[in-house]
Coordinates of C-alpha atoms in Angstrom, one line a residue:
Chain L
X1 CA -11.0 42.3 -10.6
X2 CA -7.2 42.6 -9.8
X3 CA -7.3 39.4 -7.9
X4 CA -9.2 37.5 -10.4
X5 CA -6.7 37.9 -13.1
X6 CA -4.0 36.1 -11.2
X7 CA -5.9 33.2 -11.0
X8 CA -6.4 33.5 -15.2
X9 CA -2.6 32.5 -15.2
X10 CA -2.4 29.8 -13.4
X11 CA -6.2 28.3 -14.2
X12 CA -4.9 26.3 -17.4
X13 CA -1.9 24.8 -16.1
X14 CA -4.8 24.0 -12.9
X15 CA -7.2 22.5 -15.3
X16 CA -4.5 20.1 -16.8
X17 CA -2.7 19.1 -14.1
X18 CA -6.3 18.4 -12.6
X19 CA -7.4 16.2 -15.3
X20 CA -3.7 14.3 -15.1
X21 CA -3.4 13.8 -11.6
X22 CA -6.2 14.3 -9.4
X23 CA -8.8 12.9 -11.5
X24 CA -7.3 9.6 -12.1
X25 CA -6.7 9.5 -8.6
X26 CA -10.6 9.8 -7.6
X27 CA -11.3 8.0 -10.6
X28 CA -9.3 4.9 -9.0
X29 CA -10.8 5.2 -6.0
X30 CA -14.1 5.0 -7.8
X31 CA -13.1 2.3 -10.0
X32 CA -11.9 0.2 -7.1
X33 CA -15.2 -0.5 -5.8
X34 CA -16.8 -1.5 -8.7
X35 CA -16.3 -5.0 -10.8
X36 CA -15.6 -3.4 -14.0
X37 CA -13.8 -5.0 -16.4
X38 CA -13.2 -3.2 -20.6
X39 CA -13.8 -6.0 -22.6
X40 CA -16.9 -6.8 -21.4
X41 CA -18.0 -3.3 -20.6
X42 CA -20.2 -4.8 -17.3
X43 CA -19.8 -3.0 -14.0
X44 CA -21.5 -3.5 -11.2
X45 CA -20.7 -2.1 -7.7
X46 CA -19.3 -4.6 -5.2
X47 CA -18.4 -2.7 -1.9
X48 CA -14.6 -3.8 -1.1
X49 CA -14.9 -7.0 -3.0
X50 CA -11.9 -5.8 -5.4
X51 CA -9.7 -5.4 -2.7
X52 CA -10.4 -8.6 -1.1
X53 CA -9.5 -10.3 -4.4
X54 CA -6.4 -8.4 -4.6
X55 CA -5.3 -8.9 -1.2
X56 CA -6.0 -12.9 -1.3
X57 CA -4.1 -13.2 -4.6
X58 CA -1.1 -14.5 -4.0
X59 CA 1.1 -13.1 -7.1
X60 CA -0.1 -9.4 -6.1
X61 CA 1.6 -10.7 -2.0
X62 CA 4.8 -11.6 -4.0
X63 CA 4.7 -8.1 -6.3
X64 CA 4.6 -6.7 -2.5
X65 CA 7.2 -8.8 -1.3
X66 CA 9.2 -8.2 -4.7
X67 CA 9.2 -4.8 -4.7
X68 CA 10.0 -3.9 -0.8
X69 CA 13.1 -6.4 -1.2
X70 CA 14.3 -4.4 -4.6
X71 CA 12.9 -0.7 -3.1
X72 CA 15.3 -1.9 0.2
X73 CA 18.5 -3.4 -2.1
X74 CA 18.5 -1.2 -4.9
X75 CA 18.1 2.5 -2.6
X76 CA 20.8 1.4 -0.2
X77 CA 23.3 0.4 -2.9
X78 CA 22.8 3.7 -4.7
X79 CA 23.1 5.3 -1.8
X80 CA 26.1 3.9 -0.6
X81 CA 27.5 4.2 -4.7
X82 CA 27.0 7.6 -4.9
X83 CA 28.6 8.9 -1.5
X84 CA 31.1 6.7 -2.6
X85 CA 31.2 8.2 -5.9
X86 CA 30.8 11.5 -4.0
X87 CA 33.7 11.1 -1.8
X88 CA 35.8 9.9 -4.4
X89 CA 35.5 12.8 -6.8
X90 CA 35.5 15.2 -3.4
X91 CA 39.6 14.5 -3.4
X92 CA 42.4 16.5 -5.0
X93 CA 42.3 14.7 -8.5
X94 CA 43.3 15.9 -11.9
X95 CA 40.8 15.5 -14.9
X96 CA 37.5 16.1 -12.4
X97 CA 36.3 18.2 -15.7
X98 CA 36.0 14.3 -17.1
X99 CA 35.2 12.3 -14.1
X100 CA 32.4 14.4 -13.0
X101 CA 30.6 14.2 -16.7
X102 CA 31.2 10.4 -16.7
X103 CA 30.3 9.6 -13.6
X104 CA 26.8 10.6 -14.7
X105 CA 27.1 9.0 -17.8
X106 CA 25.3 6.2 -17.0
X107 CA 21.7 7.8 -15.5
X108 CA 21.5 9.3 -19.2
X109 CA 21.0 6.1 -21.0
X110 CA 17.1 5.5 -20.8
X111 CA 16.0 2.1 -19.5
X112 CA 15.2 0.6 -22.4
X113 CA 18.6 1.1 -23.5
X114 CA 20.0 -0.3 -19.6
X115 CA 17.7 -3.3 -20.1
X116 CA 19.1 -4.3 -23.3
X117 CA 22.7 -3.1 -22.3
X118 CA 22.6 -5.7 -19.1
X119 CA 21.2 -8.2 -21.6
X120 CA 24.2 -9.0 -23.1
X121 CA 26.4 -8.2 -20.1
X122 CA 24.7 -11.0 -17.8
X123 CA 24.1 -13.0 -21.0
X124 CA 25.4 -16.7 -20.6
X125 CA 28.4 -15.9 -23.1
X126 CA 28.1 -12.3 -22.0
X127 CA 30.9 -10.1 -20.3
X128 CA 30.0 -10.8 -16.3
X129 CA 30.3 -14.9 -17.2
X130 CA 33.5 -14.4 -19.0
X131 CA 35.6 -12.7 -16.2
X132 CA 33.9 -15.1 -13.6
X133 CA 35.1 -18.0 -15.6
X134 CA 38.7 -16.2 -15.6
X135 CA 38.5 -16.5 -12.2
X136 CA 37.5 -20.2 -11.9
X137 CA 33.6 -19.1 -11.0
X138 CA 31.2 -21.3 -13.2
X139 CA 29.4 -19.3 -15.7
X140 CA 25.9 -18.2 -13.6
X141 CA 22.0 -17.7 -15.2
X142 CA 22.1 -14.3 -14.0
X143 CA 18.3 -13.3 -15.1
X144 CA 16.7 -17.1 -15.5
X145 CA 17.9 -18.2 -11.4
X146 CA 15.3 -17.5 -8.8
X147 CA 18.1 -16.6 -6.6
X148 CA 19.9 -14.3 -8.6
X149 CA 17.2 -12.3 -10.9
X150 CA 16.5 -9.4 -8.1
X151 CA 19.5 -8.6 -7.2
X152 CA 20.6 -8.4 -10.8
X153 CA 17.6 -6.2 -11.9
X154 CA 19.1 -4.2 -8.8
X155 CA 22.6 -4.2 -10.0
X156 CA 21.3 -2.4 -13.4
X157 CA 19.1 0.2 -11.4
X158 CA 22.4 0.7 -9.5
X159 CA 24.7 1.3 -12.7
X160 CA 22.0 3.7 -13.8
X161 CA 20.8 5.3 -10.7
X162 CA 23.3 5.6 -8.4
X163 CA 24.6 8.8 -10.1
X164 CA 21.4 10.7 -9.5
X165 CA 22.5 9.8 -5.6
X166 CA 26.0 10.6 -6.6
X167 CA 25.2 14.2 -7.8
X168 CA 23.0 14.7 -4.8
X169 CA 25.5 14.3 -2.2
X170 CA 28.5 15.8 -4.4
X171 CA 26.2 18.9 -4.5
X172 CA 26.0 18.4 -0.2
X173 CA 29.8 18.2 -0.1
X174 CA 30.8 21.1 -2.2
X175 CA 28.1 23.3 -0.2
X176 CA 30.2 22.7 2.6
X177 CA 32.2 25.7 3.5
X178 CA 36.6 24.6 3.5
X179 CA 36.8 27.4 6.3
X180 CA 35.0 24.9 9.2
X181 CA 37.7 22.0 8.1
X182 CA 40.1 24.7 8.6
X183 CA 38.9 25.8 11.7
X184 CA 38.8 22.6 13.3
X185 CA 42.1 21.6 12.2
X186 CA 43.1 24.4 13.9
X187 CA 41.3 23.4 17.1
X188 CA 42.7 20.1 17.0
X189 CA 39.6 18.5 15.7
X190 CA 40.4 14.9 14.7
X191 CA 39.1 13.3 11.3
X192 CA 36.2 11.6 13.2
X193 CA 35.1 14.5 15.1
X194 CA 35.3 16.7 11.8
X195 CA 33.3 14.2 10.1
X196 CA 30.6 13.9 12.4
X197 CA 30.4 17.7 13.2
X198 CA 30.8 18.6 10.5
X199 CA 30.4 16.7 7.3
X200 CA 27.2 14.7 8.9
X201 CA 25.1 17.9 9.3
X202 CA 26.1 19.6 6.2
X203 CA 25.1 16.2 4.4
X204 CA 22.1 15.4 6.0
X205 CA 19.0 17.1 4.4
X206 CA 21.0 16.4 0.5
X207 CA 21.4 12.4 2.0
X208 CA 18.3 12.2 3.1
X209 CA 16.5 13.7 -0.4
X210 CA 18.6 11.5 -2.2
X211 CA 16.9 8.0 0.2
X212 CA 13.6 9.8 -0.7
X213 CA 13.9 10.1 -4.2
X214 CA 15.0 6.9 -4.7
X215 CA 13.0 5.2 -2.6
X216 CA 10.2 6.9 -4.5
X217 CA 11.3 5.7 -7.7
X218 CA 12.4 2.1 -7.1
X219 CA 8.4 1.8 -6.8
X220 CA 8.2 2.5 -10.2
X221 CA 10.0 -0.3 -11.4
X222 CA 8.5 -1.8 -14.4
X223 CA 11.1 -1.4 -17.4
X224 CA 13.7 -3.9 -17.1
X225 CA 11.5 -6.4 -15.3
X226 CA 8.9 -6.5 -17.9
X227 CA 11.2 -6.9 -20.6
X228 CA 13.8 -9.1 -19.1
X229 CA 12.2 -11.5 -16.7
X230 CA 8.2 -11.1 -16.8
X231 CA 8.1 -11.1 -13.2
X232 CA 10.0 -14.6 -13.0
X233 CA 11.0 -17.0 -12.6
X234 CA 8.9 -18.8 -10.1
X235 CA 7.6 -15.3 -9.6
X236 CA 11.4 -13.7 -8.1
X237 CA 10.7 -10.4 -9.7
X238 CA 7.2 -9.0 -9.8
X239 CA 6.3 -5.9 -9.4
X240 CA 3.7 -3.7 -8.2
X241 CA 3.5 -1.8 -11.1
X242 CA 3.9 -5.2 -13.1
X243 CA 1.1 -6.2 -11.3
X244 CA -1.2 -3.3 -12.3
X245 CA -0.2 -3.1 -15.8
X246 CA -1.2 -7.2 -16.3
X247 CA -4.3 -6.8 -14.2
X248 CA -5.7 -3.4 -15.6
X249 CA -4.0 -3.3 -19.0
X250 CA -3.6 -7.3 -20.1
X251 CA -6.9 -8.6 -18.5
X252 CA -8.5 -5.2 -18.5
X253 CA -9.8 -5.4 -15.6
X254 CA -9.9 -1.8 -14.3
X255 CA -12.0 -2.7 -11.3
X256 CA -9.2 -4.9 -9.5
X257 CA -6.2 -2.5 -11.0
X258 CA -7.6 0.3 -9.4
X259 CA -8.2 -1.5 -6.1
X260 CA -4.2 -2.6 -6.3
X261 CA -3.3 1.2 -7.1
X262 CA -5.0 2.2 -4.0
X263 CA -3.3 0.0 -1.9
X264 CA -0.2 0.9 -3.8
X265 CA -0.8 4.7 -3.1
X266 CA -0.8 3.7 0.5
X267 CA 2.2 1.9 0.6
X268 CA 4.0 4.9 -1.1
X269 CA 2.0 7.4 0.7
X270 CA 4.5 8.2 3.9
X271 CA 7.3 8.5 1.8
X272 CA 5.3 11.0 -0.2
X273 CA 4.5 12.9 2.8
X274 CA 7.8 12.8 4.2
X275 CA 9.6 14.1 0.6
X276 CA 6.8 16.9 0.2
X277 CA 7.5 17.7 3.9
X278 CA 11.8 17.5 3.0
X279 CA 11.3 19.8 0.1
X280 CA 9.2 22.3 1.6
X281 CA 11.0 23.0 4.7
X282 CA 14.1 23.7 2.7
Chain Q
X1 CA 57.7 6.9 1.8
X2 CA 55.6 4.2 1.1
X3 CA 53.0 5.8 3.0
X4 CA 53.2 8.9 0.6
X5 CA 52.7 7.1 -2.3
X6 CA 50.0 5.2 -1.3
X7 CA 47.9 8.4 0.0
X8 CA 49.2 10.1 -3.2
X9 CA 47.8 6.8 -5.3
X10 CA 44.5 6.1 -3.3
X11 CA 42.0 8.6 -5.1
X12 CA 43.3 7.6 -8.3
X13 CA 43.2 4.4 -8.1
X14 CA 39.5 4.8 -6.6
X15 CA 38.7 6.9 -9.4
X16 CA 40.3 4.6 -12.2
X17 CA 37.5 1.7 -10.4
X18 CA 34.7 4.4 -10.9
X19 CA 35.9 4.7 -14.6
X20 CA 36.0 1.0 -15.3
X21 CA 32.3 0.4 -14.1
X22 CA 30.7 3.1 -15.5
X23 CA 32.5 2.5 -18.7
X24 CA 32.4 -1.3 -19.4
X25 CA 28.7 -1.7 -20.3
X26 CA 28.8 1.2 -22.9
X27 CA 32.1 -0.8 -24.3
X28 CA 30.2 -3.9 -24.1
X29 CA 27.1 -2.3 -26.2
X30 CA 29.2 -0.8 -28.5
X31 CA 31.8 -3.7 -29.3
X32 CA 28.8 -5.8 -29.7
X33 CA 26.8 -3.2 -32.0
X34 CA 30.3 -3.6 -34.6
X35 CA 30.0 -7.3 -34.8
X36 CA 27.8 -9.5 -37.0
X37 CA 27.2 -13.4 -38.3
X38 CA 29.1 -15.8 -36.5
X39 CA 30.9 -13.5 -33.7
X40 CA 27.5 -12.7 -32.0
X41 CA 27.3 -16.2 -31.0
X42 CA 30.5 -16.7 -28.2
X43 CA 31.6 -12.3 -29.0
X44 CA 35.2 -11.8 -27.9
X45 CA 37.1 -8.5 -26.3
X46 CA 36.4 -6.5 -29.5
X47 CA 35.3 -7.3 -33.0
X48 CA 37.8 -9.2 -35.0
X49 CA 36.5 -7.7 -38.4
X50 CA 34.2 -4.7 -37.0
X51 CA 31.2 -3.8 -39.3
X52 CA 28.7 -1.2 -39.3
X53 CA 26.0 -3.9 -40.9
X54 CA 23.6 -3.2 -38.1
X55 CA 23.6 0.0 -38.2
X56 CA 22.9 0.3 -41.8
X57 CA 20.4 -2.3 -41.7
X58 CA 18.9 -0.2 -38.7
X59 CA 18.4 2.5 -40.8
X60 CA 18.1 1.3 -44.5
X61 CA 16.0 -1.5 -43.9
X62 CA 14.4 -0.9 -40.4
X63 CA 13.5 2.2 -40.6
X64 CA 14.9 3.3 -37.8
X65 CA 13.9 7.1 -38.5
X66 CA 10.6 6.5 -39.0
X67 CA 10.3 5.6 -35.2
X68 CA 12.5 8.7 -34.6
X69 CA 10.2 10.4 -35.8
X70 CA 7.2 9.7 -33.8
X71 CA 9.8 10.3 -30.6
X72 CA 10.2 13.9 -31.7
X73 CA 7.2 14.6 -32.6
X74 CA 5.8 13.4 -29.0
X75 CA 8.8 14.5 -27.0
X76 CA 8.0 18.1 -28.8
X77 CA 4.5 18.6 -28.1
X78 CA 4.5 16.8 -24.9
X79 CA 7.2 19.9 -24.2
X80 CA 5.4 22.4 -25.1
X81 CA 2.1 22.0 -23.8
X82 CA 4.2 21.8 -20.8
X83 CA 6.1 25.4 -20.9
X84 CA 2.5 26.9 -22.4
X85 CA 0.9 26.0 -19.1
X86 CA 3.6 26.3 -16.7
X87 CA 5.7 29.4 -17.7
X88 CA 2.1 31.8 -16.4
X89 CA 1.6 29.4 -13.6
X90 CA 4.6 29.8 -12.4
X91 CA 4.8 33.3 -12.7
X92 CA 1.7 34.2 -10.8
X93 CA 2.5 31.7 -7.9
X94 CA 6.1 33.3 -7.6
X95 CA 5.2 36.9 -8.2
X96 CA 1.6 37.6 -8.0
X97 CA 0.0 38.1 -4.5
X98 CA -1.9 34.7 -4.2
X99 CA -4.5 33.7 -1.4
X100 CA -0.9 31.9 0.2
X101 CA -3.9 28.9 1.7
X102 CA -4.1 28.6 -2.3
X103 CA -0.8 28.5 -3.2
X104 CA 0.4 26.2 -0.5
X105 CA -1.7 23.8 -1.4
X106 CA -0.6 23.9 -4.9
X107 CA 2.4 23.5 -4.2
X108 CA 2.0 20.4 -1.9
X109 CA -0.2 19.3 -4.7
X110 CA 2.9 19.5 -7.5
X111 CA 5.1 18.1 -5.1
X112 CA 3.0 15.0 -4.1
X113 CA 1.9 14.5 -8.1
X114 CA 5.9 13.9 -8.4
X115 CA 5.7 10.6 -5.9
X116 CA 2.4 9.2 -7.4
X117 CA 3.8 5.6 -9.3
X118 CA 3.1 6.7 -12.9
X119 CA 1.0 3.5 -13.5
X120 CA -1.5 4.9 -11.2
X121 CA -2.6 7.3 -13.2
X122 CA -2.4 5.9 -16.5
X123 CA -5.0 3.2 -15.7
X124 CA -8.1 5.7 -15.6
X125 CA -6.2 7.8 -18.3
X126 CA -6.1 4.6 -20.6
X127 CA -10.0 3.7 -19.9
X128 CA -11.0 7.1 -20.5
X129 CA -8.8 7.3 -23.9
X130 CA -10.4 3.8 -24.7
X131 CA -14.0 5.1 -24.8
X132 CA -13.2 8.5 -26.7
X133 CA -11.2 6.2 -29.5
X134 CA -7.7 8.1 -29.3
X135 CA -5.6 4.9 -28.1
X136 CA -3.1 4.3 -30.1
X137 CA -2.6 8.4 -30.9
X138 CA 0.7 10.3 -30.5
X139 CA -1.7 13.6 -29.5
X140 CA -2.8 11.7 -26.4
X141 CA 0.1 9.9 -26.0
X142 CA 1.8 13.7 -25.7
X143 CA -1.1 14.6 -23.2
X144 CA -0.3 11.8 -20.7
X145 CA 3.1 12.8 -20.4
X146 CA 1.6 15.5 -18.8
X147 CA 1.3 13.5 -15.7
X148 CA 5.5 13.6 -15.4
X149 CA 6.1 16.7 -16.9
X150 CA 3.7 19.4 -16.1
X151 CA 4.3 19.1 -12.2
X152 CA 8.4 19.3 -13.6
X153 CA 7.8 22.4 -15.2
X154 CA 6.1 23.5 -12.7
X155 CA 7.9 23.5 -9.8
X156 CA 11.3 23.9 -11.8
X157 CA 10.3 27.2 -13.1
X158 CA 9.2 28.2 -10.1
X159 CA 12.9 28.3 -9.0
X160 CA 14.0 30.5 -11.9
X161 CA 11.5 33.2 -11.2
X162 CA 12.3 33.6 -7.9
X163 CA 15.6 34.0 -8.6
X164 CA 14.8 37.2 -9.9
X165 CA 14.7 40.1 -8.1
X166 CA 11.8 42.4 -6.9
X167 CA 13.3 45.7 -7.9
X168 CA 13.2 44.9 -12.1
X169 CA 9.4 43.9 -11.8
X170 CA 9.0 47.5 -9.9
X171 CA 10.9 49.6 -12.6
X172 CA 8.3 47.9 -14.7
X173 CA 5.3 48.1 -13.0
X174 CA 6.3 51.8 -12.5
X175 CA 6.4 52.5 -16.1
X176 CA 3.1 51.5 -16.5
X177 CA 3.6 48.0 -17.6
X178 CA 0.6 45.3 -17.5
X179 CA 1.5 41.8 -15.8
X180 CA 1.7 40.2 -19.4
X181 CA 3.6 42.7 -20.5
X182 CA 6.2 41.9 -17.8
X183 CA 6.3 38.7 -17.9
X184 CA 6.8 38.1 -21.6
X185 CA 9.1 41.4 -22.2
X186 CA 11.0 41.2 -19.1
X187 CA 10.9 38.1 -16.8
X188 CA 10.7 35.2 -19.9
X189 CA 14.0 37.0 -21.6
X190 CA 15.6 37.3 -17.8
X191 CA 15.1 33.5 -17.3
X192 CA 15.3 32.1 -20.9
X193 CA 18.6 29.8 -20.0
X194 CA 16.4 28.1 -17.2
X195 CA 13.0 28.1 -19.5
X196 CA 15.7 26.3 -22.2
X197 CA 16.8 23.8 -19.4
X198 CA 13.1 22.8 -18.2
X199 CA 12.2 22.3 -22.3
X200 CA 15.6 19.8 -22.4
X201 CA 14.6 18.6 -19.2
X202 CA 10.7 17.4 -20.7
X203 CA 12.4 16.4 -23.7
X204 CA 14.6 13.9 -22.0
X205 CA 11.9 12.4 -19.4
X206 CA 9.6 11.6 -22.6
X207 CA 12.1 10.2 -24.7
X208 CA 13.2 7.9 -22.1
X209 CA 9.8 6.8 -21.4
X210 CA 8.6 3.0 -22.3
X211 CA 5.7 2.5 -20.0
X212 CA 2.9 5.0 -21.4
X213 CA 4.6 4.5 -25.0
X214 CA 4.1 0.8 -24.0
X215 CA 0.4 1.3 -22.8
X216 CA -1.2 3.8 -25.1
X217 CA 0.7 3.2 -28.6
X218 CA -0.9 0.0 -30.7
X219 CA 0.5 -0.3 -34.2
X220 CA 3.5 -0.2 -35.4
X221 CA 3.5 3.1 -37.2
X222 CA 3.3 5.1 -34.5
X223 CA 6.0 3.4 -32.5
X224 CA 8.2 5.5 -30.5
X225 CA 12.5 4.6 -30.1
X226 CA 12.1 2.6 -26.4
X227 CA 9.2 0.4 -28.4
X228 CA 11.8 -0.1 -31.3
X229 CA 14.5 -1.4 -28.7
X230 CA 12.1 -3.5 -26.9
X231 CA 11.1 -5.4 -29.7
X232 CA 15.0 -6.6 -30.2
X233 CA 15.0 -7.0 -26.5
X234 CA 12.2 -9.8 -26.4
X235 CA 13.6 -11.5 -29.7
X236 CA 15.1 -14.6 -28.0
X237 CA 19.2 -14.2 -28.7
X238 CA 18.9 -13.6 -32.5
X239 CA 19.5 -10.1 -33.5
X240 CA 22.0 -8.7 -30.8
X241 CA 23.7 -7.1 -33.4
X242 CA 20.8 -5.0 -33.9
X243 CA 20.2 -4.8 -30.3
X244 CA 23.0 -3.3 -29.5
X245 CA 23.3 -0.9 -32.5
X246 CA 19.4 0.3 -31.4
X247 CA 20.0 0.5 -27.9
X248 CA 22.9 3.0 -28.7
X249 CA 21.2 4.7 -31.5
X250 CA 18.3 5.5 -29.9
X251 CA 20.6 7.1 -26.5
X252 CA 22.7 9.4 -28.5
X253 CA 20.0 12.3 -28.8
X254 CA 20.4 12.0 -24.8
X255 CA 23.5 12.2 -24.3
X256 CA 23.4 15.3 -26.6
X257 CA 20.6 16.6 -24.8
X258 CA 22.0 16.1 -21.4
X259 CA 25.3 17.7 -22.6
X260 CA 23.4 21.0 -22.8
X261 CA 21.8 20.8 -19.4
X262 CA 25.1 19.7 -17.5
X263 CA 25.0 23.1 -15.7
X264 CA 21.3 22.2 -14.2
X265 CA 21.8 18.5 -13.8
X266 CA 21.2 18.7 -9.7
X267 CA 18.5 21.0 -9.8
X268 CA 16.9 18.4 -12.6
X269 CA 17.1 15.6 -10.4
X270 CA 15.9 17.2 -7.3
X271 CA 13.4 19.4 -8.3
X272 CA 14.5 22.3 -6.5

C-alpha cells in the first residue's frame, strides 16, 4: 500500500505529460502511414507512401537544406557571441551590476517582438542601410535577396540568442576556482598553458550544453521566417517546421505532416540523445 | 605607457561594443514607436516632434488590452496546471523511494520531451482538438502549452527539492507527519522562492509563444499579444508606428517578469 501511494503523486502529472508528448508522438507515427487528409476526412492506409512523397518533394529537400545551413550559422555565431560576451564581462570592469543585466536584455524580448524589431532595422530606409550608405555601401534588400535572407534571419536569432550562450559559459567561467590561476602563475604557467589546462576543462561540459541547446532550438525556427520571408524568396529560408505547419496545418494534410515530423524527429534525434545523455551525467 | 593604457582601455572599450549592439534595436523600436505621419516614411536619428499617437491609438482604438487579456488569462492557467501537476511529481521522484528503473526513465523521458520540435506535437494535438470542437479555445490553447511547460516544471522543481536536506523531512516524519502533510507544511514553504521562479518561468515561455497561439486560436477575440504584433508585422510598410509601439508594448510585462527571476536566469535556461 506504502508503495502505491507514491505513485498517486506523480500519476497526474504522468497522465498529462502522456497525453502531450508521447501520444502525439505515436499518434504521428500512426498518422504517417496513412493518407489522411482534415478537410476531406478520407484515410486510407498507404504503407510508406507518405514518406516517399515527402522525401521526393523538393521544397521539403530545401526546408532540409535551409534549416542545417541556419542550425550550422546561427549555433556557431551564438556560440562564439556569448564566450565573447563571456570573456568580456569575465574582466575587471566597473558597472558589471549593469552590463550583466543588459547583456541579457535582448533574449527577453519574445520573437514576435525580434521579428518586428529587425523589420525596421534591415528595412530599406531602416537603420542597417543608413550607416552602410555612411560608409559608401549601397543600401542592400536584406530580407527580399536570396543571398542575404538566411543569414539575416541568423543575425536576429543571434541578437536574441546569443545571451542564453552568454549566460551559459559566464556561469562556466565564474565556477572556476581564482586559486588554479594563482597556482599556475606561480608555477610559471604561461597564458596558453593556463588556458588550455585550465580554462578548457572547466568550460567544457557548460560549452558544450550551450552547442546542445542551441542546436536544439535553431530546429525550431518558425517565427521570424514565417512572418518575415514565407520561406523565400526563391525558397532561401524554409523551414522544417515551416514545412510542417503548411503541409499539416494550411493543406491539412496530417498524413504527409506526420511523415515529415518523423523524419524530423530523426534528424533531431542524436542531438536529443546526446543532451539527455550531457544532462544526466552531470 | 602606451601599453598601460591600452590594457587598461581594452575591456571597456569591448564592453562599450557589447552595449552598442545590444542596445541599438531597442533605440531603433522605440525612436520609431514616437514618430508618426510623414516621418515614418525615410525616420531619422530620433523623432523631430515625438508623439505618443501610437500608443494611444494602441490602446484607445485597438484595443490593445483586450488581447492582453486573453495573454493573462492563458499564460495563468497554462501556469498553473503546470505547478498543480508538477510540485507532487516532483516531490515523490526527489524524496519518495521510487522503483529507480521507473524514475530513470522518467526522467530521460522529461528530458527528451524538452528536444522534441514543438510543431511535432501540435499536429496530432490540433487534429484531435479539431474533432472534439475546442479549436479556437484559450482552455485548450492553455493545455497545449503543456507540451513546453510541464516537462519545465518538472525537472526545474526537481532541483529545488533536492536541495533540501534529509534531516527536516526526518524531524517530520518523526513527529508523525503524513507525506502530504510534509510536503505542503514543510517542503512547499522551504522552496517557495524556486516554486515562484518556475510560475515566472511558465509565464514567460507562454507569453512569448506565437506558434501554438498561431495554430490553435481562430477569431480575433480570443487573440493573444504575439498574434496582435504579427498582424502589424505582415501589413506591407503602413503602420510601423504601430508596429513598433506593439512590439514594445507587448515585451514590457517580460522584462518585468524577467527582472524578478534574474537570480535563476542560468538555471532557467539550462534546466538544471
Amino acid at each position: 500500500m506504502r508503495n502505491v501511494s507514491i505513485y498517486l503523486f506523480i500519476a497526474p502529472a504522468v497522465l498529462i505529460l502522456a497525453f502531450v508528448t508521447a501520444y502525439p508522438v505515436v499518434a504521428v507515427c500512426n498518422y504517417s502511414l496513412y493518407s489522411f487528409n482534415l478537410l476531406s476526412k478520407n484515410s486510407a492506409f498507404v504503407g510508406f507512401g507518405e514518406y516517399v512523397k515527402t522525401l521526393k518533394d523538393d521544397v521539403f529537400s530545401f526546408s532540409v537544406r535551409d534549416t542545417v545551413a541556419f542550425t550550422l550559422l546561427a549555433t556557431f555565431s551564438e556560440l562564439l557571441l556569448g564566450l565573447l560576451t563571456a570573456l568580456i564581462l569575465n574582466q575587471k570592469l566597473r558597472g558589471k551590476s549593469i552590463l550583466v543585466p543588459l547583456a541579457v536584455l535582448p533574449n527577453m524580448f519574445p520573437a514576435v517582438a525580434v521579428a518586428a524589431m529587425w523589420k525596421l532595422l534591415l528595412d530599406y530606409q531602416g537603420v542597417v542601410n543608413y550607416f552602410l550608405n555612411v560608409f559608401g555601401i549601397p543600401r542592400q534588400l536584406w530580407l527580399a535577396s536570396a543571398a542575404l535572407a538566411l543569414p539575416s534571419i541568423a543575425l536576429m536569432d543571434l541578437w536574441s540568442w546569443s545571451p542564453v550562450c552568454f549566460l551559459v559559459i559566464y556561469a562556466g567561467l565564474q565556477s572556476i576556482p581564482r586559486e588554479l590561476y594563482e597556482a599556475a602563475r606561480l608555477d610559471g604557467a604561461g597564458a596558453l598553458v593556463t588556458f588550455r589546462r585550465i580554462t578548457v576543462p572547466f568550460l567544457g561540459p557548460y560549452f558544450m550544453l550551450a552547442l546542445l541547446l542551441r542546436s536544439i532550438d535553431s530546429f525550431r525556427l518558425f517565427d521570424k521566417v514565417y512572418l518575415l520571408t514565407a520561406g523565400g524568396p526563391g525558397h532561401a529560408t524554409e523551414t522544417l517546421t515551416l514545412y510542417i505547419f503548411r503541409v499539416g496545418l494550411v493543406y491539412l494534410d496530417i498524413g504527409q505532416a506526420s511523415a515529415a515530423s518523423f523524419l524530423t524527429l530523426l534528424i533531431v534525434l542524436l542531438l536529443s540523445i546526446a543532451y539527455v545523455r550531457q544532462v544526466l551525467r552531470r | 605607457m602606451i601599453r598601460i593604457t591600452a590594457s587598461k582601455a581594452l575591456p571597456y572599450l569591448s564592453a562599450s561594443l557589447l552595449v552598442v549592439w545590444t542596445v541599438v534595436p531597442i533605440y531603433w523600436i522605440a525612436n520609431i514607436s514616437l514618430m508618426s505621419g510623414l516621418e515614418l516614411l525615410s525616420p531619422g536619428l530620433y523623432p523631430k516632434s515625438p508623439t505618443l499617437s501610437n500608443y494611444y491609438e494602441l490602446i484607445f482604438r485597438e484595443n490593445i488590452l483586450g488581447y492582453a487579456v486573453n495573454t493573462i488569462f492563458v499564460s495563468l492557467l497554462a501556469m498553473i496546471i503546470s505547478l498543480t501537476l508538477a510540485v507532487p511529481a516532483a516531490y515523490s521522484v526527489t524524496k519518495l523511494r521510487m522503483n529507480p528503473a521507473i524514475r530513470n526513465v522518467f526522467l530521460a523521458w522529461t528530458l527528451f520531451s524538452r528536444t522534441v520540435p514543438p510543431i511535432v506535437p501540435i499536429i496530432p494535438l490540433y487534429a484531435m482538438f479539431a474533432n472534439l470542437r475546442v479549436l479556437d479555445n484559450l482552455s485548450a490553447l492553455a493545455i497545449a502549452y503543456q507540451v513546453y511547460t510541464l516537462p519545465f516544471s518538472l525537472w526545474i522543481l526537481m532541483g529545488f527539492f533536492r536541495g533540501v536536506s534529509v534531516e527536516v523531512e526526518d524531524a517530520a516524519m518523526v513527529d508523525g507527519a503524513g507525506r502530504l502533510t510534509i510536503l505542503s507544511r514543510i517542503l512547499v514553504p522551504l522552496i517557495l522562492p524556486g516554486i515562484v521562479a518556475t510560475s515566472i518561468f511558465c509565464l514567460i515561455m507562454t507569453w512569448s509563444d506565437f506558434l501554438y497561439a498561431v495554430i490553435l486560436l481562430q477569431s480575433q477575440p480570443h487573440f493573444t499579444l504575439s498574434l496582435l504584433v504579427a498582424s502589424y508585422i505582415s501589413e506591407f510598410g503602413i503602420k510601423w508606428g504601430d508596429l513598433a509601439a506593439a512590439g514594445l508594448l507587448s515585451s514590457l510585462p517580460l522584462l518585468v517578469f524577467t527582472g524578478i527571476v534574474q537570480k535563476y536566469l542560468v538555471l532557467g535556461f539550462t534546466q538544471t
